[in-house]
Structure formats: structure tokens, C-alpha cells
XYZ file of C-alpha atoms in Angstrom:
682
model
C 18.126 -20.836 -11.429
C 16.282 -17.143 -11.367
C 16.973 -15.365 -8.001
C 13.170 -15.636 -7.232
C 13.903 -19.395 -7.081
C 16.994 -19.551 -4.965
C 15.138 -17.353 -2.766
C 12.526 -19.274 -1.705
C 14.607 -22.139 -1.651
C 16.984 -20.429 0.957
C 13.804 -19.702 2.515
C 12.975 -23.445 2.871
C 16.168 -24.642 4.021
C 16.008 -22.472 6.900
C 12.281 -23.145 7.998
C 12.244 -24.610 11.156
C 9.374 -25.592 14.096
C 5.851 -25.228 13.232
C 5.412 -28.449 12.617
C 1.727 -29.064 14.508
C 0.495 -25.827 13.041
C 2.346 -27.683 9.306
C -0.020 -30.606 9.915
C -3.114 -28.852 10.351
C -3.169 -26.514 7.440
C -2.172 -29.814 5.534
C -5.096 -31.851 6.921
C -7.458 -28.843 6.436
C -6.230 -28.612 2.589
C -6.843 -32.430 2.409
C -10.160 -32.193 3.422
C -9.837 -33.788 6.440
C -10.829 -31.788 8.612
C -14.427 -30.403 9.878
C -14.300 -26.473 8.748
C -13.751 -25.272 5.372
C -12.327 -22.212 6.675
C -8.898 -21.901 8.952
C -7.987 -18.663 9.784
C -4.437 -18.201 10.387
C -3.530 -14.981 12.843
C -0.984 -13.420 14.526
C 1.535 -10.628 14.954
C 3.715 -9.011 12.648
C 6.893 -10.778 12.307
C 5.585 -14.136 13.150
C 5.758 -16.114 10.353
C 2.349 -16.203 9.083
C 3.214 -15.859 5.217
C 6.423 -18.158 5.579
C 4.247 -20.515 7.053
C 1.657 -20.739 3.899
C 4.942 -20.457 1.459
C 6.558 -23.703 3.327
C 3.051 -25.213 3.255
C 2.296 -24.468 -0.874
C 6.008 -25.831 -2.109
C 5.093 -29.254 -0.092
C 1.907 -29.308 -2.174
C 2.487 -32.318 -4.432
C -0.354 -31.154 -7.163
C 0.410 -27.476 -6.571
C -3.651 -27.837 -6.865
C -4.517 -24.280 -5.115
C -5.096 -20.871 -5.857
C -2.798 -18.185 -3.901
C -4.593 -14.467 -3.317
C -2.062 -11.670 -2.070
C -3.290 -9.360 -0.051
C -0.566 -7.084 -0.259
C -1.345 -6.350 -3.733
C -4.007 -3.951 -3.607
C -7.392 -5.311 -3.020
C -9.853 -2.485 -3.369
C -12.629 -4.011 -5.335
C -14.136 -7.610 -6.560
C -12.019 -7.292 -9.951
C -8.624 -7.100 -7.930
C -9.236 -10.070 -6.636
C -10.250 -11.941 -10.216
C -7.602 -10.840 -11.778
C -5.235 -12.280 -9.785
C -7.355 -16.175 -10.021
C -7.849 -14.915 -14.016
C -3.595 -15.044 -13.713
C -3.367 -18.425 -12.365
C -5.965 -19.903 -14.512
C -3.771 -18.741 -17.824
C -0.557 -19.916 -16.181
C -2.018 -23.272 -15.649
C -2.871 -23.301 -19.531
C -6.644 -22.323 -19.168
C -8.054 -19.525 -21.751
C -7.648 -15.872 -21.149
C -9.738 -15.331 -18.200
C -9.268 -11.768 -17.395
C -12.210 -10.270 -19.332
C -14.909 -12.617 -17.751
C -17.055 -12.409 -14.726
C -16.870 -13.909 -11.615
C -18.845 -16.774 -12.483
C -17.315 -17.941 -15.570
C -14.345 -17.880 -13.180
C -15.467 -19.727 -10.715
C -17.112 -22.144 -12.913
C -13.618 -22.893 -15.004
C -11.901 -23.269 -11.498
C -14.845 -26.099 -10.729
C -14.097 -27.767 -14.049
C -10.530 -27.796 -13.995
C -10.965 -28.916 -10.383
C -13.349 -32.077 -11.184
C -10.383 -32.573 -14.114
C -8.242 -33.109 -12.179
C -9.788 -34.925 -9.350
C -8.368 -32.390 -6.577
C -10.746 -30.014 -4.395
C -9.977 -26.393 -4.676
C -7.598 -24.943 -2.002
C -8.087 -20.878 -1.943
C -5.042 -19.102 -0.055
C -5.219 -15.561 1.048
C -2.833 -13.861 2.301
C -2.435 -10.448 4.135
C -6.157 -10.610 5.097
C -6.258 -7.171 6.677
C -6.039 -5.714 3.363
C -9.269 -7.040 2.684
C -11.899 -5.086 4.725
C -12.871 -3.426 0.954
C -14.185 -6.300 -0.066
C -15.641 -7.900 2.659
C -19.190 -7.884 1.810
C -18.145 -9.857 -1.485
C -15.913 -11.970 -0.404
C -18.527 -14.468 1.746
C -21.295 -14.069 -0.603
C -18.838 -14.724 -3.827
C -16.908 -18.282 -1.577
C -20.584 -19.749 -1.137
C -20.625 -20.012 -5.310
C -18.318 -22.851 -4.133
C -19.163 -26.414 -3.319
C -18.767 -27.801 0.178
C -15.432 -29.442 -0.827
C -13.468 -26.454 -1.217
C -10.912 -25.887 1.275
C -9.963 -21.621 2.607
C -7.050 -21.061 4.044
C -6.663 -17.194 5.360
C -3.848 -15.763 7.151
C -4.128 -12.365 8.832
C -2.732 -10.386 11.546
C -5.783 -10.554 14.112
C -8.845 -13.228 14.426
C -11.791 -12.877 12.121
C -14.369 -10.716 13.634
C -17.027 -8.271 12.363
C -18.555 -8.516 8.848
C -16.464 -11.816 8.296
C -18.522 -13.576 11.110
C -22.078 -11.531 9.690
C -22.625 -13.979 6.652
C -23.574 -16.986 8.024
C -19.587 -18.537 7.912
C -19.105 -18.222 11.617
C -19.977 -22.034 12.126
C -17.345 -22.995 9.088
C -13.939 -21.580 10.439
C -10.896 -22.660 12.345
C -9.022 -19.782 13.617
C -5.269 -20.764 14.663
C -3.189 -18.506 16.521
C 0.702 -18.447 15.433
C 2.837 -18.164 19.098
C 6.907 -17.256 18.916
C 8.960 -20.115 18.047
C 9.950 -22.967 20.859
C 13.552 -22.440 22.289
C 14.110 -25.335 20.274
C 12.987 -24.244 16.915
C 15.415 -21.512 17.629
C 18.293 -23.794 18.249
C 17.867 -25.700 15.176
C 17.416 -22.107 13.366
C 20.595 -21.333 14.684
C 22.372 -24.587 13.528
C 21.257 -24.427 10.011
C 22.771 -20.584 10.353
C 25.711 -22.202 11.254
C 25.858 -20.634 15.147
C 27.689 -23.737 17.149
C 27.794 -22.549 20.394
C 25.721 -22.680 23.372
C 25.827 -19.308 24.829
C 25.353 -17.889 21.284
C 22.170 -19.561 20.826
C 20.959 -18.553 24.422
C 21.713 -15.309 23.306
C 19.568 -16.231 20.050
C 16.270 -16.682 21.663
C 16.827 -14.190 24.388
C 17.269 -11.512 22.173
C 14.728 -13.122 19.690
C 11.866 -14.364 22.095
C 11.172 -16.574 19.501
C 10.045 -14.071 17.216
C 11.282 -15.280 13.621
C 11.516 -12.246 12.463
C 13.796 -10.926 14.995
C 15.725 -14.337 14.882
C 16.369 -14.137 11.350
C 17.907 -10.475 12.007
C 19.738 -11.524 15.255
C 21.262 -14.305 13.321
C 22.497 -12.019 11.018
C 24.246 -10.084 13.305
C 25.788 -12.728 14.841
C 27.199 -14.125 12.131
C 28.639 -10.826 11.501
C 30.628 -10.974 14.445
C 29.156 -8.085 16.581
C 28.823 -8.639 20.080
C 26.228 -8.658 22.632
C 25.294 -6.783 25.956
C 22.240 -8.302 27.980
C 19.311 -6.662 27.208
C 16.211 -6.260 28.929
C 12.438 -7.418 27.828
C 11.664 -5.081 24.966
C 8.486 -4.817 23.193
C 8.897 -6.346 19.397
C 8.901 -2.688 17.996
C 11.848 -1.441 20.227
C 13.040 -4.938 19.384
C 13.002 -4.385 15.782
C 15.237 -0.641 16.316
C 18.010 -2.612 18.421
C 18.591 -4.924 16.032
C 18.210 -3.047 12.739
C 20.997 -0.655 14.397
C 23.462 -3.183 14.737
C 22.596 -4.890 11.263
C 23.049 -1.785 9.573
C 26.216 -0.836 11.310
C 27.800 -3.691 9.261
C 26.665 -3.255 5.898
C 28.827 -2.149 3.678
C 28.282 1.676 2.110
C 26.574 0.591 -1.186
C 24.027 -1.840 0.367
C 23.255 0.642 3.012
C 22.174 3.310 0.672
C 19.940 0.759 -1.271
C 17.943 0.161 1.944
C 17.561 3.940 2.914
C 16.251 4.025 -1.123
C 14.234 1.039 -0.910
C 12.817 2.238 2.444
C 11.194 5.234 0.966
C 9.283 3.048 -1.685
C 6.166 0.589 -0.945
C 7.573 -1.560 -3.467
C 10.899 -1.114 -4.862
C 12.961 -2.768 -7.632
C 16.050 -2.129 -9.400
C 14.913 0.288 -12.079
C 13.261 2.285 -9.016
C 16.225 2.378 -6.642
C 18.498 3.340 -9.583
C 15.928 6.747 -10.763
C 16.070 8.179 -7.171
C 20.120 7.138 -6.550
C 20.737 8.872 -9.805
C 23.117 5.978 -10.498
C 23.401 2.461 -12.119
C 22.902 -0.135 -9.459
C 25.696 -2.772 -8.534
C 24.219 -5.924 -8.713
C 25.999 -7.458 -6.102
C 25.153 -5.143 -3.509
C 21.581 -5.285 -4.427
C 21.933 -8.770 -4.271
C 23.194 -8.419 -0.757
C 20.184 -6.369 -0.115
C 17.308 -8.521 -1.452
C 19.180 -11.700 0.727
C 18.244 -9.473 3.739
C 16.031 -11.506 6.123
C 13.894 -8.877 6.413
C 13.289 -8.095 2.511
C 9.890 -9.796 1.005
C 9.680 -11.550 -1.928
C 6.704 -10.628 -4.275
C 5.362 -10.537 -7.954
C 6.397 -7.274 -9.049
C 9.263 -6.553 -6.680
C 10.383 -6.304 -2.696
C 9.004 -5.324 -0.095
C 10.469 -4.227 2.985
C 8.752 -5.764 6.894
C 6.244 -3.184 7.381
C 8.202 -2.685 10.840
C 11.939 -2.235 9.310
C 10.254 0.247 6.548
C 8.560 2.368 9.712
C 12.133 2.138 11.593
C 14.548 3.005 8.183
C 12.098 5.779 7.232
C 12.148 7.889 10.922
C 15.634 6.920 10.728
C 16.605 8.940 7.588
C 13.725 11.514 8.881
C 15.732 12.155 11.283
C 18.734 12.292 10.251
C 18.754 13.280 6.885
C 15.597 15.066 6.405
C 16.467 17.067 3.363
C 18.312 13.748 1.709
C 14.291 11.712 2.398
C 12.639 14.542 0.652
C 14.682 14.287 -2.213
C 14.262 10.968 -2.692
C 10.384 10.988 -2.281
C 10.216 13.076 -4.879
C 12.045 11.379 -7.690
C 10.132 8.599 -6.315
C 6.970 10.078 -6.562
C 8.211 11.429 -10.232
C 9.330 7.530 -10.566
C 6.124 6.091 -10.454
C 4.364 9.072 -12.397
C 6.756 7.887 -15.080
C 5.433 4.297 -15.288
C 1.931 5.257 -14.681
C 2.873 7.682 -17.840
C 4.281 4.628 -19.982
C 1.654 2.276 -19.351
C -1.245 3.816 -18.855
C -2.638 -0.001 -17.860
C -0.884 -0.416 -14.748
C -1.957 2.989 -13.150
C -4.810 1.405 -11.174
C -1.883 -0.740 -10.142
C 0.442 2.119 -9.069
C -2.013 3.773 -7.026
C -1.145 3.061 -3.471
C 2.547 3.177 -4.514
C 1.786 6.638 -5.771
C -0.252 7.743 -2.316
C 2.456 6.370 -0.467
C 4.804 9.078 -1.942
C 2.447 12.320 -1.736
C 3.924 15.323 -0.308
C 1.312 15.769 2.382
C 2.536 13.945 5.321
C -1.174 13.527 6.114
C -1.880 11.429 2.868
C 1.260 9.103 3.557
C 0.326 8.217 7.128
C -3.040 7.566 5.965
C -1.594 5.025 3.443
C 1.262 3.217 4.993
C 3.230 5.084 7.660
C 2.453 4.438 11.258
C -0.065 2.097 13.156
C -0.756 0.124 16.308
C 0.804 -3.386 17.144
C -1.746 -5.986 18.208
C -4.470 -4.159 16.799
C -8.072 -5.317 15.972
C -10.975 -4.390 14.946
C -14.326 -5.680 15.904
C -17.965 -4.594 15.930
C -19.747 -2.775 18.979
C -21.313 -5.003 21.643
C -23.467 -3.679 23.905
C -21.277 -4.452 26.832
C -18.990 -1.991 25.256
C -21.378 0.784 24.919
C -20.093 1.961 29.075
C -16.797 2.010 27.656
C -17.482 3.825 24.319
C -19.026 6.308 26.095
C -16.053 6.905 28.626
C -13.508 7.128 25.811
C -15.848 9.558 23.473
C -15.914 12.131 26.922
C -12.620 11.720 27.950
C -11.117 12.185 24.654
C -12.770 15.076 23.932
C -12.004 16.537 27.080
C -8.807 15.905 26.763
C -8.760 18.195 23.480
C -11.468 20.530 24.396
C -10.688 21.433 28.051
C -13.071 24.502 28.234
C -15.559 21.663 27.431
C -14.940 19.607 30.389
C -18.936 19.933 31.922
C -20.274 19.282 28.553
C -22.049 15.999 28.459
C -21.843 16.640 24.232
C -23.802 14.097 22.315
C -22.900 11.194 24.253
C -26.584 10.118 25.536
C -27.097 9.408 21.655
C -24.647 6.741 21.843
C -26.987 3.708 23.493
C -30.255 4.715 21.107
C -28.262 4.495 17.619
C -26.794 1.082 18.943
C -30.175 0.061 19.926
C -31.289 0.916 16.141
C -28.105 -0.286 14.305
C -25.316 -1.463 16.093
C -22.930 -1.755 12.939
C -22.525 2.103 13.739
C -19.999 1.724 16.130
C -16.659 0.402 15.111
C -14.205 -0.188 17.965
C -10.364 -0.982 18.109
C -8.801 -3.103 20.440
C -5.396 -3.433 21.614
C -4.339 -7.052 23.060
C -7.965 -7.194 23.614
C -7.975 -3.770 25.407
C -11.236 -1.179 23.769
C -8.632 1.986 22.954
C -10.807 3.864 20.443
C -13.875 3.930 18.505
C -15.672 6.052 15.913
C -19.192 5.767 14.263
C -20.368 5.599 10.994
C -23.989 6.365 11.433
C -26.362 5.175 8.245
C -28.741 8.401 7.830
C -32.107 6.600 6.898
C -35.374 7.521 8.267
C -35.246 5.096 11.830
C -31.908 6.541 12.160
C -32.926 10.068 11.782
C -35.920 9.940 14.249
C -33.174 9.118 17.025
C -30.483 12.011 15.830
C -33.445 14.675 16.013
C -33.609 14.326 19.625
C -30.379 16.059 20.095
C -31.046 19.660 19.684
C -27.626 20.244 18.125
C -28.027 18.301 15.239
C -31.279 20.220 14.307
C -29.746 23.150 12.415
C -28.350 19.767 10.118
C -31.047 17.894 10.089
C -32.930 21.252 8.983
C -30.566 21.436 6.016
C -30.040 18.003 4.951
C -31.821 16.728 2.111
C -32.190 12.226 2.842
C -30.261 10.764 0.152
C -29.540 7.235 -0.449
C -26.224 5.419 1.141
C -25.773 8.534 3.301
C -23.655 8.276 6.376
C -22.932 10.248 9.755
C -19.631 10.630 11.291
C -19.667 12.458 14.158
C -18.440 10.086 17.239
C -14.802 9.259 17.988
C -12.775 8.591 21.100
C -9.364 6.912 22.019
C -7.098 6.702 24.797
C -5.393 10.338 25.009
C -2.349 8.540 25.724
C -2.046 6.338 22.964
C -3.637 9.653 20.873
C -0.266 10.343 18.819
C -0.730 6.584 17.195
C -4.459 5.973 17.529
C -5.683 8.740 15.194
C -3.730 8.145 12.265
C -5.177 3.994 12.793
C -8.352 5.459 13.230
C -7.993 7.819 9.632
C -6.700 4.418 8.614
C -9.467 2.303 9.687
C -12.401 5.349 8.838
C -11.521 5.034 5.096
C -11.444 0.996 4.607
C -15.266 1.906 6.018
C -15.669 4.625 3.328
C -16.138 1.752 0.498
C -19.601 1.668 -0.837
C -20.484 5.200 0.609
C -22.015 7.922 -1.496
C -22.455 10.356 0.891
C -20.599 10.914 4.196
C -21.410 14.006 6.550
C -18.563 14.776 9.381
C -20.003 16.790 12.481
C -17.297 17.810 15.244
C -16.240 19.964 18.140
C -13.107 18.719 17.477
C -11.211 22.311 15.809
C -7.823 20.349 15.286
C -10.070 18.051 12.914
C -11.415 21.392 10.582
C -8.462 21.525 8.399
C -7.676 17.959 8.373
C -10.990 17.506 7.223
C -11.521 20.010 4.249
C -7.263 18.618 3.342
C -9.112 15.387 2.824
C -12.068 16.672 -0.090
C -14.745 17.351 2.708
C -16.524 20.025 1.735
C -17.504 22.667 4.554
C -21.361 22.590 5.548
C -21.782 26.131 7.381
C -25.241 25.649 7.349
C -25.003 22.887 9.768
C -23.147 24.593 12.428
C -24.438 24.757 15.978
C -23.843 24.769 19.652
C -24.731 23.035 22.890
C -26.245 24.051 25.708
C -22.626 24.699 27.431
C -21.675 26.507 24.359
C -19.225 23.909 22.504
C -18.962 24.456 18.749
C -19.745 21.779 16.184
C -19.039 21.936 12.168
C -20.565 20.098 9.499
C -18.545 18.893 7.009
C -19.726 16.912 3.520
C -18.139 14.397 1.144
C -19.620 13.716 -2.137
C -18.623 10.080 -3.325
C -21.053 9.304 -6.010
C -18.882 10.085 -9.096
C -15.370 8.742 -7.274
C -14.299 6.201 -4.884
C -12.768 8.344 -2.046
C -8.948 7.361 -2.801
C -9.162 8.296 -5.909
C -11.066 11.962 -4.357
C -8.317 12.026 -2.136
C -5.196 11.831 -4.263
C -6.451 14.088 -7.555
C -7.221 16.488 -4.972
C -4.539 16.715 -2.670
C -1.880 16.129 -5.976
C -3.206 19.041 -7.670
C -2.596 21.505 -4.473
C 0.724 20.618 -3.765
C 2.640 17.735 -6.060
C 2.739 20.448 -8.902
C 4.601 22.664 -6.540
C 7.173 20.584 -6.181
C 7.651 18.522 -9.040
C 8.700 19.617 -12.818
C 6.543 16.888 -14.338
C 5.293 15.877 -17.443
C 1.399 16.513 -17.746
C -0.880 13.340 -17.190
C -1.810 13.067 -20.574
C 1.367 12.884 -21.644
C 2.137 9.761 -23.771
C 6.104 9.149 -23.926
C 5.389 6.663 -27.154
C 3.980 9.661 -28.839
C 7.630 11.845 -27.919
C 9.280 8.541 -29.117
C 7.243 8.610 -32.549
C 8.387 12.027 -33.238
C 12.033 11.895 -32.163
C 12.475 8.650 -34.652
C 10.903 10.905 -37.324
C 14.145 13.701 -37.052
C 15.067 13.331 -39.990
C 12.026 13.924 -41.567
C 10.706 17.271 -40.351
C 11.219 18.854 -43.409
C 9.444 16.732 -46.246
C 6.761 15.479 -43.661
C 3.751 18.686 -42.923
C 1.883 16.155 -40.936
C 4.876 15.345 -38.605
C 5.430 19.147 -38.060
C 1.938 19.523 -37.204
C 1.839 16.809 -34.356
C 4.794 18.579 -33.093
C 3.378 21.792 -32.758
C 0.378 20.302 -31.020
C 2.376 18.689 -28.705
C 4.681 21.649 -27.949
C 2.115 24.787 -29.297
C 4.174 27.571 -27.517
C 7.397 25.993 -29.041
C 6.812 27.672 -32.724
C 5.381 31.348 -32.590
C 6.946 32.344 -35.572
C 5.272 32.976 -38.729
C 6.915 29.928 -40.410
C 6.514 29.086 -44.369
C 6.017 25.286 -44.684
C 8.838 25.247 -46.519
C 11.082 26.471 -43.600
C 8.934 24.874 -40.753
C 10.304 21.341 -40.580
C 14.119 22.381 -40.563
C 13.436 24.849 -37.432
C 11.781 22.302 -36.065
C 14.614 20.221 -35.965
C 16.920 23.183 -34.641
C 14.536 23.297 -31.733
C 14.727 20.104 -30.922
C 18.834 20.512 -31.316
C 18.793 23.391 -28.827
C 17.317 21.481 -26.387
C 19.207 18.441 -26.368
C 22.269 20.879 -26.282
C 20.542 22.504 -23.347
C 20.676 18.722 -21.615
C 24.473 18.260 -22.996
C 25.708 21.147 -21.405
C 23.434 20.322 -17.586
C 25.053 18.046 -15.032
C 26.067 14.611 -15.649
C 22.788 12.615 -15.942
C 21.517 15.202 -18.158
C 24.655 15.127 -19.955
C 24.005 11.111 -20.494
C 20.553 11.964 -21.404
C 21.468 14.283 -23.923
C 24.274 12.239 -25.323
C 21.415 9.047 -25.926
C 19.318 11.566 -27.609
C 21.878 12.834 -30.362
C 23.244 9.936 -31.229
C 19.702 7.900 -31.148
C 17.278 10.645 -32.871
C 19.398 13.378 -34.097
C 22.339 11.236 -35.992
C 19.993 7.966 -35.911
C 22.561 5.296 -34.930
C 21.286 1.646 -35.001
C 21.240 -0.754 -33.498
C 20.828 0.452 -29.932
C 23.873 -1.883 -28.708
C 26.200 1.040 -30.789
C 24.840 3.921 -28.855
C 25.142 1.676 -25.610
C 28.449 0.974 -26.426
C 29.247 4.554 -27.814
C 28.061 6.118 -24.304
C 29.808 3.146 -21.817
C 26.258 1.976 -20.736
C 25.084 -1.715 -20.001
C 22.293 -2.514 -22.899
C 19.470 -2.926 -20.224
C 20.913 0.537 -18.295
C 21.089 1.783 -21.618
C 17.013 1.053 -22.505
C 15.988 2.221 -19.291
C 17.741 5.785 -19.462
C 16.167 5.664 -22.893
C 12.895 6.715 -21.480
C 13.931 8.633 -18.886
C 15.986 10.945 -21.660
C 12.924 11.454 -23.437
C 11.020 12.644 -20.331
C 13.628 14.694 -20.108
C 13.869 16.298 -23.686
C 9.982 16.761 -22.888
C 10.136 19.036 -19.909
C 12.446 20.698 -21.628
C 10.273 21.375 -25.000
C 7.266 21.936 -22.963
C 8.887 24.771 -20.586
C 8.735 27.624 -23.437
């Protein structure tokens, strides 16, 4: 049995509670509910994905399509590819290259053939923002028997409800488990005493993630002191510190390495630890209750990952930085080795960027229990207050200036979608504006003199937006600012031009770092003397995340990592190394080597001795590796035996170096990358 199957079986064996919720999901999927769309929501760690997994495991006919929002949903193609793969696995022809209409038709024909209606399950729904304009229209292509189930952190609001689907949606809020549920879970885990069961509920408060972490500690025999009520993130911190205390050193090292990656597997952890992974330790890691199993690897639960990263950066900042660089190097190697998965690796790579801003934009901090909503008229006084309060907090010298606050209501009256509000536990804590620059809006904007330089210098173009309003509770600024950047980027989709106009000086360098270009012609001052500056972002040729990654990668990564260029093809070098013995008799092979390493052959060599010179050049590079540290020495020996001496089969080379065959093949690509780096240096 595969590890994946064993893990799923373990999760099912320990599943408790949720009887009413599970029954509701089953009734909905069976078509016995009035609504077509069931949305399940709840805070991080509350068990949304576990509920879906339990439901799918109990479906006898397996007639459902599961779409995972944690697997990079940026365009509609990301959704269609997941569907096409599931259709292929169900025996249909390969649909990867087909359009959305044909994929829908094939799903409908398959449904008619089996006599079962279509059930679409969409998990991690907060990550579907980038396709929120397309998704409701696409779902409308199915007939009325389709059943949709979504799960995410927040209720459906804003764009999801503007498409006419509102009357077809039923929502289900997941609450914490009851004391009876926790007691049942304790019995399943072998926790017998009533006092310990009581402590389990007291510490976890019925939050499934916390419950599993506490149970792990209890099973390890740790003792607990009374703990007052804490918020979930504080609870996670306390629980993780206790749990890590009981881990064996190899497992703890793997946990640290796993926290550096967004998604991890055994090969990636080995790459940043510079060592072969002990399989038993890896199995111990992935059995941890906070490890989430995905098709393409494992992930730490986001709350646990956040804690583990912060803990390592505080205790061992140099270790973290070394791991981050090695992890980025590994992701780039995967990207070069298989260019077809470049898009899939985009988020993995961004989460490892040298610049902390980029890492924060992608995956680190976020507010708990937060949701994004459209702006209602009743919200306008609050966002006006947030705007002025935040600006006066950041710029106390402008405390008497009303800035552009009087524009907020007229802008909303022309287009209410111009403002996005951010709520925490039903309290409006932040907002920002993304204002469409169409003719009617320009008439409103010209009523404020501070915008005149911009309006006089701006040539109207389609799909352009002005970003000049932001406000947040000052005491939440540290966390909220990062969340706003995340939310802004989600709303950059489908924009072609963005113009940021701000008086917040701390944002000036941030905007340029993020790819905006300064627009000095738009610089202006209010009547009270507060200075505003403008910055323009051109997205007509590439989407924002691609642009951001390209700009910041070229500025920072090349300074910290010795990497092969993006055009490097590891298979090209492998072909040359396989032909090592043929260089003296194969001029085309020599020319290929010179093209790949033009600076290596600088002598006026005749055709007769060129091949021998290249052979010696390669041998010198390999010997340089052999004379290096332990890892380079291993790589050098692999190259020497496999290519220079041509020992075959590869099993003999692995045995000669005392490596398992799987490790040998993993090291083979790394050895080729290292010899490329050596040969490309001079």
C-alpha cells in the first residue's frame, strides 16, 4: 500500500463529529437540497478539507470532480487542466489541449452515460479570486442538476454574489468540535483518563488542528500546566513548542527544512540539507497531524509553517538564509530540467525570493479570521475615518489636512466596486481603492486640484485604474499592510495600467521595488502642502506576478546564488558528457561544446587537437569537484565514473560510490549542474 493511501485511511479512522455537516453535504450532492451551490467556510484549522475528504471517501460511485485551490489557481487554464487530468484518469481521451466548452461537454456526456449528475468540489476557495469573473459564467454552462460544493476561510461575498448565483447558494459555517466529539477522538487515539480528555478539550477548544497537536503531545507523555484562553495563533505556538521539544533531532531538522518550502518532498529536503534523507525520519515527519498531503507533495499547515519559519529566523537567521538559497536553487534546477512545469513552480519560487517583501506578498503573514467584501454605502463613513486616521498616523505633519477624503463618496456613487473592504470578525479594519479611469470617473477626479497634474498628463487608455486610497487601523498596521498587498495583487488581474498616487513616503521605494515606474510629471501638493507622488505600472505585455518575479530576480538573486542561466538545458550538457570519448573524432560535438562554453576555448587550436583539449578541459573541471568538499567530491566521482570512464550500467556506479540507486539518480542531475557552474566560470 502506498504512503498516500495509508495516510488517507489514518485520517478516516480518526475522523470524529461533523455528522450533521456530513449529512448536509451528502444530501446536497445527491440533489436533495433546494440550492445548487453549498459553500462551507470556517477559520484556518477548523477541518474544512478533512470534511471534504471524508465525504469523497464515502461516495460509492466516485462521481465527483475535485479542484484544489492550493495548486495555483491564477487563470481558467489552471482549473481546466485539473479537470482534464481527472477525465483522463477516468478513461476519457486526453483533454489537456481542448477548450473549456469541449471539457464541459465531455463531463456532461460522461454524466449522462453513468446516470449520475455532476458534483464539482472546489477546495481552498480563498485562492480562486483571480478567476472570480470567469468562474460563475463557466459554471452556468452546466445544466441545473450540477451540484457545486466549495470550501474556504470566508463566506461568499462581493464578486461571487454579483453574478446572479446568490439565490442558488447555501452556506455552512463550520464550528469547533463539541466536547463529546473531542472525547471520541481521544478514545480513538488511545487517550483514556477522564482528566487527560478534559485537558484535551481545554487546550484545543475543539479546533481540530489544535486537537490533533495536543493529542500528539499527550501521547508523547508531556505534562501540562493550566492554560488560559488564547487565540488560535497563540495556541499553535504553545502547542508547537511542546511538540517540537519531543521530536528526535533528524525529524526536527526535516521540519525546519520543510518550513522553508511552500511545497516539499523528500528530494527538496535533501537538497537543502546536503544529505540523503533517512526514510524513517521522513515518514515520521509526514505522519505529523499538521502535514497536509497533496498530489504533488506535502505542505505544512499555514499556521504551523508561519510559526516554524518565525522560530527559525529568530533563533538561527544564518541557517534560514542558507536553506532559503539552497531551496531556491533547487526550485530553479527543477524549472530548468523540466521547462514544462515552470508555471507550476512560479509560486514555489516566489516564496523563496531574497527580498522579504516578495516573500510577504506571496505566503507569509496574514490576518486571522479575515474576509474581503465589496463596499456598501453604510461603510463609507468608516472608510473615510480609516483613510484619514491612517494617513494622519503615518504623516503626523499632515494631521490638519483632509487630503482627498471628499472624493470617496462621489467615486463610490459612480462605481461602488471602486473600493474593497477588509473585515476581521465583522469589524471593518482596512480598505483600498482600485478606481476605473473611465470618462465618468475622470469627471469626478478632476474636482480635486491635487489630481490636476496627473489628469493633465494622463492619456486615457482602456483597462486603467487609479490606486490612491488606502486606510487601516493603525494598531493593526504591521499585519494589515501585508494583507492589503496580497489582496491588491489579487485584484491586479485583468488590469493593463495601474497608477498609484500616494503621499505615504514609506511606499515610494516599495512601489518602485514592485515594478512601478515613477511619474514625476504627476507630482502635486494639497493646499496644506502635503506632497503626493505618482507611479505607473504597465501590465500590457505581462501579468503582474511574472513582472515582479522577473524584476526582483534580476536585481537580487544573481548576486546571492551561483546559478546556471535560464537558458541552460541540463539534457544538452548530458548529451555532451555522454559523448566524452567521441570529442577527438566528432567536430560537431566540439562545436556544440564551444557554443555552450564559449570562453573555455580561447586558444588557436587545430581541428586535430581540439577534441583532446576539450576532454582535458572537462577532466580538469571534474577533478576540481573531486578536490572540493564532500558533496562536490561525490558529484565529481559520479561524473568521472559515469561519463569519463563510461562505466555501465548505472547501478555499478552507484554501488562503487556506495549510494542507493534512487539517490544516485538524484545526485546525477546535481552533478551535471555543478560541472556546468565550474565550466561556465571561465
